[in-house]
Amino acid sequence: MCARILQQCEFLQGGRAKLAAFLGVSHAELEDWLAARSGPPRAAFERAMELILAEHDRRAAQEAAGVPKRRRTDRPAA
């Protein structure tokens, strides 16, 4: 479960290096957590959850403002 949350945070932050910096941990520690070889300490997990909750709040605010949801078909073809 922690690994999946951290993977979502990696996406939200724009990469592993940025997530490691955001969490204040080494790249090697983050690699272990993402691979589920070990779990993050509580402080790092709570910081990751703050990121998830902030994204949830951002999306809720967009929905309340009437901004339509983005669909995969809205993206330009590669």
PDB file of N, CA, C and O in Angstrom:
ATOM      1  N   MET A   1       0.829  -1.189   0.000  1.00  0.00           N
ATOM      2  CA  MET A   1       0.000   0.000   0.000  1.00  0.00           C
ATOM      3  C   MET A   1       0.879   1.260   0.000  1.00  0.00           C
ATOM      4  O   MET A   1       0.616   2.173  -0.758  1.00  0.00           O
ATOM      5  N   CYS A   2       1.900   1.286   0.825  1.00  0.00           N
ATOM      6  CA  CYS A   2       2.777   2.462   0.871  1.00  0.00           C
ATOM      7  C   CYS A   2       3.463   2.678  -0.470  1.00  0.00           C
ATOM      8  O   CYS A   2       3.588   3.819  -0.921  1.00  0.00           O
ATOM      9  N   ALA A   3       3.887   1.581  -1.102  1.00  0.00           N
ATOM     10  CA  ALA A   3       4.580   1.703  -2.388  1.00  0.00           C
ATOM     11  C   ALA A   3       3.665   2.337  -3.425  1.00  0.00           C
ATOM     12  O   ALA A   3       4.100   3.202  -4.194  1.00  0.00           O
ATOM     13  N   ARG A   4       2.409   1.949  -3.443  1.00  0.00           N
ATOM     14  CA  ARG A   4       1.462   2.499  -4.426  1.00  0.00           C
ATOM     15  C   ARG A   4       1.228   3.987  -4.180  1.00  0.00           C
ATOM     16  O   ARG A   4       1.181   4.776  -5.115  1.00  0.00           O
ATOM     17  N   ILE A   5       1.099   4.361  -2.933  1.00  0.00           N
ATOM     18  CA  ILE A   5       0.927   5.778  -2.593  1.00  0.00           C
ATOM     19  C   ILE A   5       2.149   6.571  -3.036  1.00  0.00           C
ATOM     20  O   ILE A   5       2.030   7.651  -3.624  1.00  0.00           O
ATOM     21  N   LEU A   6       3.326   6.031  -2.781  1.00  0.00           N
ATOM     22  CA  LEU A   6       4.552   6.715  -3.182  1.00  0.00           C
ATOM     23  C   LEU A   6       4.682   6.793  -4.700  1.00  0.00           C
ATOM     24  O   LEU A   6       5.199   7.785  -5.232  1.00  0.00           O
ATOM     25  N   GLN A   7       4.196   5.791  -5.416  1.00  0.00           N
ATOM     26  CA  GLN A   7       4.211   5.846  -6.876  1.00  0.00           C
ATOM     27  C   GLN A   7       3.307   6.967  -7.377  1.00  0.00           C
ATOM     28  O   GLN A   7       3.663   7.687  -8.319  1.00  0.00           O
ATOM     29  N   GLN A   8       2.177   7.130  -6.740  1.00  0.00           N
ATOM     30  CA  GLN A   8       1.288   8.233  -7.111  1.00  0.00           C
ATOM     31  C   GLN A   8       1.960   9.574  -6.814  1.00  0.00           C
ATOM     32  O   GLN A   8       1.866  10.512  -7.614  1.00  0.00           O
ATOM     33  N   CYS A   9       2.641   9.663  -5.700  1.00  0.00           N
ATOM     34  CA  CYS A   9       3.355  10.892  -5.342  1.00  0.00           C
ATOM     35  C   CYS A   9       4.489  11.176  -6.322  1.00  0.00           C
ATOM     36  O   CYS A   9       4.734  12.331  -6.668  1.00  0.00           O
ATOM     37  N   GLU A  10       5.146  10.123  -6.775  1.00  0.00           N
ATOM     38  CA  GLU A  10       6.209  10.275  -7.765  1.00  0.00           C
ATOM     39  C   GLU A  10       5.651  10.938  -9.026  1.00  0.00           C
ATOM     40  O   GLU A  10       6.249  11.865  -9.580  1.00  0.00           O
ATOM     41  N   PHE A  11       4.490  10.481  -9.456  1.00  0.00           N
ATOM     42  CA  PHE A  11       3.841  11.073 -10.625  1.00  0.00           C
ATOM     43  C   PHE A  11       3.479  12.533 -10.362  1.00  0.00           C
ATOM     44  O   PHE A  11       3.744  13.402 -11.194  1.00  0.00           O
ATOM     45  N   LEU A  12       2.891  12.802  -9.208  1.00  0.00           N
ATOM     46  CA  LEU A  12       2.460  14.164  -8.879  1.00  0.00           C
ATOM     47  C   LEU A  12       3.637  15.133  -8.778  1.00  0.00           C
ATOM     48  O   LEU A  12       3.518  16.299  -9.160  1.00  0.00           O
ATOM     49  N   GLN A  13       4.749  14.656  -8.272  1.00  0.00           N
ATOM     50  CA  GLN A  13       5.925  15.514  -8.108  1.00  0.00           C
ATOM     51  C   GLN A  13       6.721  15.664  -9.398  1.00  0.00           C
ATOM     52  O   GLN A  13       7.533  16.556  -9.526  1.00  0.00           O
ATOM     53  N   GLY A  14       6.518  14.752 -10.340  1.00  0.00           N
ATOM     54  CA  GLY A  14       7.242  14.856 -11.602  1.00  0.00           C
ATOM     55  C   GLY A  14       8.544  14.086 -11.635  1.00  0.00           C
ATOM     56  O   GLY A  14       9.459  14.459 -12.362  1.00  0.00           O
ATOM     57  N   GLY A  15       8.644  13.036 -10.842  1.00  0.00           N
ATOM     58  CA  GLY A  15       9.832  12.182 -10.890  1.00  0.00           C
ATOM     59  C   GLY A  15      10.344  11.803  -9.515  1.00  0.00           C
ATOM     60  O   GLY A  15       9.965  12.388  -8.502  1.00  0.00           O
ATOM     61  N   ARG A  16      11.218  10.799  -9.521  1.00  0.00           N
ATOM     62  CA  ARG A  16      11.760  10.284  -8.260  1.00  0.00           C
ATOM     63  C   ARG A  16      12.675  11.282  -7.568  1.00  0.00           C
ATOM     64  O   ARG A  16      12.653  11.395  -6.347  1.00  0.00           O
ATOM     65  N   ALA A  17      13.490  11.967  -8.335  1.00  0.00           N
ATOM     66  CA  ALA A  17      14.420  12.913  -7.728  1.00  0.00           C
ATOM     67  C   ALA A  17      13.655  14.021  -6.994  1.00  0.00           C
ATOM     68  O   ALA A  17      14.008  14.397  -5.878  1.00  0.00           O
ATOM     69  N   LYS A  18      12.599  14.525  -7.619  1.00  0.00           N
ATOM     70  CA  LYS A  18      11.806  15.585  -6.993  1.00  0.00           C
ATOM     71  C   LYS A  18      11.058  15.061  -5.769  1.00  0.00           C
ATOM     72  O   LYS A  18      10.941  15.767  -4.772  1.00  0.00           O
ATOM     73  N   LEU A  19      10.579  13.818  -5.847  1.00  0.00           N
ATOM     74  CA  LEU A  19       9.889  13.237  -4.696  1.00  0.00           C
ATOM     75  C   LEU A  19      10.859  13.018  -3.545  1.00  0.00           C
ATOM     76  O   LEU A  19      10.532  13.323  -2.396  1.00  0.00           O
ATOM     77  N   ALA A  20      12.039  12.512  -3.837  1.00  0.00           N
ATOM     78  CA  ALA A  20      13.044  12.310  -2.790  1.00  0.00           C
ATOM     79  C   ALA A  20      13.381  13.632  -2.109  1.00  0.00           C
ATOM     80  O   ALA A  20      13.468  13.706  -0.875  1.00  0.00           O
ATOM     81  N   ALA A  21      13.527  14.682  -2.894  1.00  0.00           N
ATOM     82  CA  ALA A  21      13.817  16.005  -2.325  1.00  0.00           C
ATOM     83  C   ALA A  21      12.640  16.500  -1.492  1.00  0.00           C
ATOM     84  O   ALA A  21      12.833  17.044  -0.396  1.00  0.00           O
ATOM     85  N   PHE A  22      11.424  16.308  -1.982  1.00  0.00           N
ATOM     86  CA  PHE A  22      10.223  16.727  -1.255  1.00  0.00           C
ATOM     87  C   PHE A  22      10.125  16.017   0.090  1.00  0.00           C
ATOM     88  O   PHE A  22       9.773  16.633   1.095  1.00  0.00           O
ATOM     89  N   LEU A  23      10.437  14.720   0.092  1.00  0.00           N
ATOM     90  CA  LEU A  23      10.358  13.940   1.332  1.00  0.00           C
ATOM     91  C   LEU A  23      11.598  14.102   2.203  1.00  0.00           C
ATOM     92  O   LEU A  23      11.591  13.694   3.369  1.00  0.00           O
ATOM     93  N   GLY A  24      12.664  14.650   1.632  1.00  0.00           N
ATOM     94  CA  GLY A  24      13.902  14.844   2.384  1.00  0.00           C
ATOM     95  C   GLY A  24      14.627  13.542   2.660  1.00  0.00           C
ATOM     96  O   GLY A  24      15.178  13.347   3.747  1.00  0.00           O
ATOM     97  N   VAL A  25      14.628  12.641   1.668  1.00  0.00           N
ATOM     98  CA  VAL A  25      15.283  11.345   1.828  1.00  0.00           C
ATOM     99  C   VAL A  25      16.227  11.099   0.668  1.00  0.00           C
ATOM    100  O   VAL A  25      16.177  11.790  -0.351  1.00  0.00           O
ATOM    101  N   SER A  26      17.074  10.100   0.820  1.00  0.00           N
ATOM    102  CA  SER A  26      18.003   9.764  -0.259  1.00  0.00           C
ATOM    103  C   SER A  26      17.277   9.013  -1.363  1.00  0.00           C
ATOM    104  O   SER A  26      16.219   8.416  -1.149  1.00  0.00           O
ATOM    105  N   HIS A  27      17.873   9.044  -2.535  1.00  0.00           N
ATOM    106  CA  HIS A  27      17.307   8.338  -3.684  1.00  0.00           C
ATOM    107  C   HIS A  27      17.237   6.835  -3.398  1.00  0.00           C
ATOM    108  O   HIS A  27      16.258   6.173  -3.754  1.00  0.00           O
ATOM    109  N   ALA A  28      18.266   6.298  -2.731  1.00  0.00           N
ATOM    110  CA  ALA A  28      18.310   4.863  -2.419  1.00  0.00           C
ATOM    111  C   ALA A  28      17.177   4.466  -1.475  1.00  0.00           C
ATOM    112  O   ALA A  28      16.550   3.414  -1.661  1.00  0.00           O
ATOM    113  N   GLU A  29      16.908   5.296  -0.468  1.00  0.00           N
ATOM    114  CA  GLU A  29      15.795   5.005   0.449  1.00  0.00           C
ATOM    115  C   GLU A  29      14.475   4.972  -0.306  1.00  0.00           C
ATOM    116  O   GLU A  29      13.659   4.060  -0.126  1.00  0.00           O
ATOM    117  N   LEU A  30      14.264   5.970  -1.147  1.00  0.00           N
ATOM    118  CA  LEU A  30      13.029   6.049  -1.908  1.00  0.00           C
ATOM    119  C   LEU A  30      12.886   4.847  -2.835  1.00  0.00           C
ATOM    120  O   LEU A  30      11.795   4.287  -2.963  1.00  0.00           O
ATOM    121  N   GLU A  31      13.968   4.414  -3.454  1.00  0.00           N
ATOM    122  CA  GLU A  31      13.942   3.239  -4.328  1.00  0.00           C
ATOM    123  C   GLU A  31      13.453   2.012  -3.551  1.00  0.00           C
ATOM    124  O   GLU A  31      12.637   1.242  -4.055  1.00  0.00           O
ATOM    125  N   ASP A  32      13.962   1.829  -2.331  1.00  0.00           N
ATOM    126  CA  ASP A  32      13.538   0.690  -1.511  1.00  0.00           C
ATOM    127  C   ASP A  32      12.050   0.765  -1.190  1.00  0.00           C
ATOM    128  O   ASP A  32      11.351  -0.245  -1.229  1.00  0.00           O
ATOM    129  N   TRP A  33      11.582   1.943  -0.894  1.00  0.00           N
ATOM    130  CA  TRP A  33      10.160   2.105  -0.556  1.00  0.00           C
ATOM    131  C   TRP A  33       9.277   1.857  -1.770  1.00  0.00           C
ATOM    132  O   TRP A  33       8.238   1.210  -1.664  1.00  0.00           O
ATOM    133  N   LEU A  34       9.678   2.376  -2.923  1.00  0.00           N
ATOM    134  CA  LEU A  34       8.895   2.202  -4.144  1.00  0.00           C
ATOM    135  C   LEU A  34       8.858   0.747  -4.592  1.00  0.00           C
ATOM    136  O   LEU A  34       7.878   0.302  -5.179  1.00  0.00           O
ATOM    137  N   ALA A  35       9.918   0.013  -4.313  1.00  0.00           N
ATOM    138  CA  ALA A  35       9.977  -1.404  -4.660  1.00  0.00           C
ATOM    139  C   ALA A  35       9.366  -2.279  -3.571  1.00  0.00           C
ATOM    140  O   ALA A  35       9.366  -3.497  -3.696  1.00  0.00           O
ATOM    141  N   ALA A  36       8.870  -1.663  -2.505  1.00  0.00           N
ATOM    142  CA  ALA A  36       8.249  -2.364  -1.373  1.00  0.00           C
ATOM    143  C   ALA A  36       9.227  -3.288  -0.656  1.00  0.00           C
ATOM    144  O   ALA A  36       8.827  -4.283  -0.068  1.00  0.00           O
ATOM    145  N   ARG A  37      10.526  -2.952  -0.710  1.00  0.00           N
ATOM    146  CA  ARG A  37      11.515  -3.727   0.044  1.00  0.00           C
ATOM    147  C   ARG A  37      11.525  -3.312   1.507  1.00  0.00           C
ATOM    148  O   ARG A  37      11.958  -4.054   2.369  1.00  0.00           O
ATOM    149  N   SER A  38      11.080  -2.100   1.755  1.00  0.00           N
ATOM    150  CA  SER A  38      10.927  -1.595   3.120  1.00  0.00           C
ATOM    151  C   SER A  38       9.884  -0.488   3.072  1.00  0.00           C
ATOM    152  O   SER A  38       9.479  -0.060   1.997  1.00  0.00           O
ATOM    153  N   GLY A  39       9.464  -0.052   4.227  1.00  0.00           N
ATOM    154  CA  GLY A  39       8.465   1.001   4.291  1.00  0.00           C
ATOM    155  C   GLY A  39       9.058   2.298   4.806  1.00  0.00           C
ATOM    156  O   GLY A  39      10.057   2.283   5.524  1.00  0.00           O
ATOM    157  N   PRO A  40       8.442   3.394   4.470  1.00  0.00           N
ATOM    158  CA  PRO A  40       8.951   4.692   4.922  1.00  0.00           C
ATOM    159  C   PRO A  40       8.646   4.907   6.398  1.00  0.00           C
ATOM    160  O   PRO A  40       7.699   4.330   6.935  1.00  0.00           O
ATOM    161  N   PRO A  41       9.429   5.752   7.046  1.00  0.00           N
ATOM    162  CA  PRO A  41       9.071   6.130   8.418  1.00  0.00           C
ATOM    163  C   PRO A  41       7.771   6.943   8.395  1.00  0.00           C
ATOM    164  O   PRO A  41       7.373   7.487   7.362  1.00  0.00           O
ATOM    165  N   ARG A  42       7.151   7.007   9.521  1.00  0.00           N
ATOM    166  CA  ARG A  42       5.845   7.665   9.622  1.00  0.00           C
ATOM    167  C   ARG A  42       5.869   9.098   9.090  1.00  0.00           C
ATOM    168  O   ARG A  42       4.960   9.522   8.379  1.00  0.00           O
ATOM    169  N   ALA A  43       6.904   9.857   9.415  1.00  0.00           N
ATOM    170  CA  ALA A  43       6.984  11.260   8.991  1.00  0.00           C
ATOM    171  C   ALA A  43       6.992  11.375   7.459  1.00  0.00           C
ATOM    172  O   ALA A  43       6.317  12.235   6.892  1.00  0.00           O
ATOM    173  N   ALA A  44       7.742  10.501   6.794  1.00  0.00           N
ATOM    174  CA  ALA A  44       7.803  10.541   5.325  1.00  0.00           C
ATOM    175  C   ALA A  44       6.466  10.112   4.729  1.00  0.00           C
ATOM    176  O   ALA A  44       6.004  10.696   3.746  1.00  0.00           O
ATOM    177  N   PHE A  45       5.835   9.106   5.329  1.00  0.00           N
ATOM    178  CA  PHE A  45       4.532   8.655   4.832  1.00  0.00           C
ATOM    179  C   PHE A  45       3.487   9.758   4.986  1.00  0.00           C
ATOM    180  O   PHE A  45       2.693   9.997   4.076  1.00  0.00           O
ATOM    181  N   GLU A  46       3.506  10.443   6.120  1.00  0.00           N
ATOM    182  CA  GLU A  46       2.547  11.529   6.331  1.00  0.00           C
ATOM    183  C   GLU A  46       2.770  12.668   5.341  1.00  0.00           C
ATOM    184  O   GLU A  46       1.818  13.265   4.846  1.00  0.00           O
ATOM    185  N   ARG A  47       4.011  12.956   5.030  1.00  0.00           N
ATOM    186  CA  ARG A  47       4.321  14.000   4.045  1.00  0.00           C
ATOM    187  C   ARG A  47       3.789  13.585   2.665  1.00  0.00           C
ATOM    188  O   ARG A  47       3.235  14.408   1.930  1.00  0.00           O
ATOM    189  N   ALA A  48       3.943  12.298   2.326  1.00  0.00           N
ATOM    190  CA  ALA A  48       3.420  11.790   1.057  1.00  0.00           C
ATOM    191  C   ALA A  48       1.899  11.901   1.030  1.00  0.00           C
ATOM    192  O   ALA A  48       1.314  12.289   0.014  1.00  0.00           O
ATOM    193  N   MET A  49       1.257  11.596   2.132  1.00  0.00           N
ATOM    194  CA  MET A  49      -0.196  11.689   2.194  1.00  0.00           C
ATOM    195  C   MET A  49      -0.663  13.135   2.050  1.00  0.00           C
ATOM    196  O   MET A  49      -1.712  13.391   1.465  1.00  0.00           O
ATOM    197  N   GLU A  50       0.110  14.080   2.557  1.00  0.00           N
ATOM    198  CA  GLU A  50      -0.220  15.502   2.374  1.00  0.00           C
ATOM    199  C   GLU A  50      -0.273  15.841   0.889  1.00  0.00           C
ATOM    200  O   GLU A  50      -1.135  16.606   0.449  1.00  0.00           O
ATOM    201  N   LEU A  51       0.648  15.273   0.131  1.00  0.00           N
ATOM    202  CA  LEU A  51       0.682  15.502  -1.311  1.00  0.00           C
ATOM    203  C   LEU A  51      -0.577  14.942  -1.975  1.00  0.00           C
ATOM    204  O   LEU A  51      -1.204  15.611  -2.801  1.00  0.00           O
ATOM    205  N   ILE A  52      -0.962  13.726  -1.600  1.00  0.00           N
ATOM    206  CA  ILE A  52      -2.159  13.094  -2.148  1.00  0.00           C
ATOM    207  C   ILE A  52      -3.395  13.912  -1.792  1.00  0.00           C
ATOM    208  O   ILE A  52      -4.262  14.174  -2.645  1.00  0.00           O
ATOM    209  N   LEU A  53      -3.492  14.327  -0.546  1.00  0.00           N
ATOM    210  CA  LEU A  53      -4.658  15.104  -0.109  1.00  0.00           C
ATOM    211  C   LEU A  53      -4.718  16.466  -0.788  1.00  0.00           C
ATOM    212  O   LEU A  53      -5.804  16.949  -1.123  1.00  0.00           O
ATOM    213  N   ALA A  54      -3.576  17.086  -1.010  1.00  0.00           N
ATOM    214  CA  ALA A  54      -3.553  18.374  -1.715  1.00  0.00           C
ATOM    215  C   ALA A  54      -4.054  18.203  -3.149  1.00  0.00           C
ATOM    216  O   ALA A  54      -4.797  19.050  -3.659  1.00  0.00           O
ATOM    217  N   GLU A  55      -3.675  17.107  -3.791  1.00  0.00           N
ATOM    218  CA  GLU A  55      -4.162  16.841  -5.150  1.00  0.00           C
ATOM    219  C   GLU A  55      -5.661  16.588  -5.125  1.00  0.00           C
ATOM    220  O   GLU A  55      -6.390  17.063  -5.999  1.00  0.00           O
ATOM    221  N   HIS A  56      -6.137  15.880  -4.135  1.00  0.00           N
ATOM    222  CA  HIS A  56      -7.577  15.634  -4.000  1.00  0.00           C
ATOM    223  C   HIS A  56      -8.317  16.964  -3.844  1.00  0.00           C
ATOM    224  O   HIS A  56      -9.342  17.194  -4.491  1.00  0.00           O
ATOM    225  N   ASP A  57      -7.798  17.824  -2.985  1.00  0.00           N
ATOM    226  CA  ASP A  57      -8.421  19.142  -2.781  1.00  0.00           C
ATOM    227  C   ASP A  57      -8.416  19.967  -4.063  1.00  0.00           C
ATOM    228  O   ASP A  57      -9.391  20.650  -4.385  1.00  0.00           O
ATOM    229  N   ARG A  58      -7.314  19.899  -4.814  1.00  0.00           N
ATOM    230  CA  ARG A  58      -7.209  20.642  -6.070  1.00  0.00           C
ATOM    231  C   ARG A  58      -8.269  20.167  -7.056  1.00  0.00           C
ATOM    232  O   ARG A  58      -8.964  20.982  -7.681  1.00  0.00           O
ATOM    233  N   ARG A  59      -8.426  18.857  -7.152  1.00  0.00           N
ATOM    234  CA  ARG A  59      -9.417  18.311  -8.084  1.00  0.00           C
ATOM    235  C   ARG A  59     -10.843  18.640  -7.636  1.00  0.00           C
ATOM    236  O   ARG A  59     -11.699  18.930  -8.468  1.00  0.00           O
ATOM    237  N   ALA A  60     -11.086  18.598  -6.334  1.00  0.00           N
ATOM    238  CA  ALA A  60     -12.419  18.928  -5.815  1.00  0.00           C
ATOM    239  C   ALA A  60     -12.751  20.388  -6.100  1.00  0.00           C
ATOM    240  O   ALA A  60     -13.887  20.717  -6.459  1.00  0.00           O
ATOM    241  N   ALA A  61     -11.766  21.271  -5.961  1.00  0.00           N
ATOM    242  CA  ALA A  61     -11.986  22.689  -6.236  1.00  0.00           C
ATOM    243  C   ALA A  61     -12.291  22.908  -7.717  1.00  0.00           C
ATOM    244  O   ALA A  61     -13.155  23.720  -8.067  1.00  0.00           O
ATOM    245  N   GLN A  62     -11.584  22.187  -8.584  1.00  0.00           N
ATOM    246  CA  GLN A  62     -11.855  22.296 -10.020  1.00  0.00           C
ATOM    247  C   GLN A  62     -13.267  21.827 -10.338  1.00  0.00           C
ATOM    248  O   GLN A  62     -13.974  22.453 -11.123  1.00  0.00           O
ATOM    249  N   GLU A  63     -13.658  20.733  -9.729  1.00  0.00           N
ATOM    250  CA  GLU A  63     -14.996  20.200  -9.966  1.00  0.00           C
ATOM    251  C   GLU A  63     -16.057  21.182  -9.478  1.00  0.00           C
ATOM    252  O   GLU A  63     -17.055  21.427 -10.157  1.00  0.00           O
ATOM    253  N   ALA A  64     -15.828  21.781  -8.311  1.00  0.00           N
ATOM    254  CA  ALA A  64     -16.774  22.749  -7.761  1.00  0.00           C
ATOM    255  C   ALA A  64     -16.865  23.993  -8.642  1.00  0.00           C
ATOM    256  O   ALA A  64     -17.919  24.619  -8.728  1.00  0.00           O
ATOM    257  N   ALA A  65     -15.762  24.338  -9.304  1.00  0.00           N
ATOM    258  CA  ALA A  65     -15.737  25.508 -10.178  1.00  0.00           C
ATOM    259  C   ALA A  65     -16.320  25.209 -11.555  1.00  0.00           C
ATOM    260  O   ALA A  65     -16.411  26.098 -12.395  1.00  0.00           O
ATOM    261  N   GLY A  66     -16.676  23.958 -11.777  1.00  0.00           N
ATOM    262  CA  GLY A  66     -17.284  23.603 -13.053  1.00  0.00           C
ATOM    263  C   GLY A  66     -16.299  23.310 -14.166  1.00  0.00           C
ATOM    264  O   GLY A  66     -16.683  23.264 -15.329  1.00  0.00           O
ATOM    265  N   VAL A  67     -15.032  23.118 -13.825  1.00  0.00           N
ATOM    266  CA  VAL A  67     -14.035  22.779 -14.837  1.00  0.00           C
ATOM    267  C   VAL A  67     -14.267  21.329 -15.242  1.00  0.00           C
ATOM    268  O   VAL A  67     -14.299  20.446 -14.389  1.00  0.00           O
ATOM    269  N   PRO A  68     -14.451  21.062 -16.537  1.00  0.00           N
ATOM    270  CA  PRO A  68     -14.699  19.679 -16.960  1.00  0.00           C
ATOM    271  C   PRO A  68     -13.481  18.801 -16.713  1.00  0.00           C
ATOM    272  O   PRO A  68     -12.336  19.266 -16.770  1.00  0.00           O
ATOM    273  N   LYS A  69     -13.762  17.528 -16.417  1.00  0.00           N
ATOM    274  CA  LYS A  69     -12.674  16.579 -16.205  1.00  0.00           C
ATOM    275  C   LYS A  69     -11.950  16.330 -17.507  1.00  0.00           C
ATOM    276  O   LYS A  69     -12.549  16.306 -18.575  1.00  0.00           O
ATOM    277  N   ARG A  70     -10.652  16.151 -17.405  1.00  0.00           N
ATOM    278  CA  ARG A  70      -9.833  15.874 -18.574  1.00  0.00           C
ATOM    279  C   ARG A  70      -9.932  14.387 -18.898  1.00  0.00           C
ATOM    280  O   ARG A  70      -9.862  13.549 -18.015  1.00  0.00           O
ATOM    281  N   ARG A  71     -10.080  14.097 -20.150  1.00  0.00           N
ATOM    282  CA  ARG A  71     -10.172  12.706 -20.584  1.00  0.00           C
ATOM    283  C   ARG A  71      -8.946  12.342 -21.393  1.00  0.00           C
ATOM    284  O   ARG A  71      -8.298  13.201 -21.978  1.00  0.00           O
ATOM    285  N   ARG A  72      -8.652  11.073 -21.441  1.00  0.00           N
ATOM    286  CA  ARG A  72      -7.504  10.611 -22.227  1.00  0.00           C
ATOM    287  C   ARG A  72      -7.633  11.003 -23.684  1.00  0.00           C
ATOM    288  O   ARG A  72      -6.651  11.258 -24.353  1.00  0.00           O
ATOM    289  N   THR A  73      -8.855  11.066 -24.173  1.00  0.00           N
ATOM    290  CA  THR A  73      -9.064  11.418 -25.584  1.00  0.00           C
ATOM    291  C   THR A  73      -8.846  12.897 -25.840  1.00  0.00           C
ATOM    292  O   THR A  73      -8.760  13.311 -26.992  1.00  0.00           O
ATOM    293  N   ASP A  74      -8.723  13.697 -24.760  1.00  0.00           N
ATOM    294  CA  ASP A  74      -8.457  15.131 -24.923  1.00  0.00           C
ATOM    295  C   ASP A  74      -7.005  15.403 -25.267  1.00  0.00           C
ATOM    296  O   ASP A  74      -6.666  16.493 -25.706  1.00  0.00           O
ATOM    297  N   ARG A  75      -6.142  14.432 -25.050  1.00  0.00           N
ATOM    298  CA  ARG A  75      -4.715  14.633 -25.312  1.00  0.00           C
ATOM    299  C   ARG A  75      -4.443  14.538 -26.810  1.00  0.00           C
ATOM    300  O   ARG A  75      -5.028  13.707 -27.498  1.00  0.00           O
ATOM    301  N   PRO A  76      -3.533  15.344 -27.285  1.00  0.00           N
ATOM    302  CA  PRO A  76      -3.190  15.259 -28.713  1.00  0.00           C
ATOM    303  C   PRO A  76      -2.494  13.915 -29.008  1.00  0.00           C
ATOM    304  O   PRO A  76      -1.784  13.389 -28.167  1.00  0.00           O
ATOM    305  N   ALA A  77      -2.727  13.403 -30.185  1.00  0.00           N
ATOM    306  CA  ALA A  77      -2.109  12.124 -30.594  1.00  0.00           C
ATOM    307  C   ALA A  77      -0.612  12.312 -30.748  1.00  0.00           C
ATOM    308  O   ALA A  77      -0.144  13.352 -31.210  1.00  0.00           O
ATOM    309  N   ALA A  78       0.128  11.306 -30.353  1.00  0.00           N
ATOM    310  CA  ALA A  78       1.605  11.369 -30.444  1.00  0.00           C
ATOM    311  C   ALA A  78       2.092  11.079 -31.828  1.00  0.00           C
ATOM    312  O   ALA A  78       1.504  10.501 -32.649  1.00  0.00           O
TER     313      ALA A  78
END
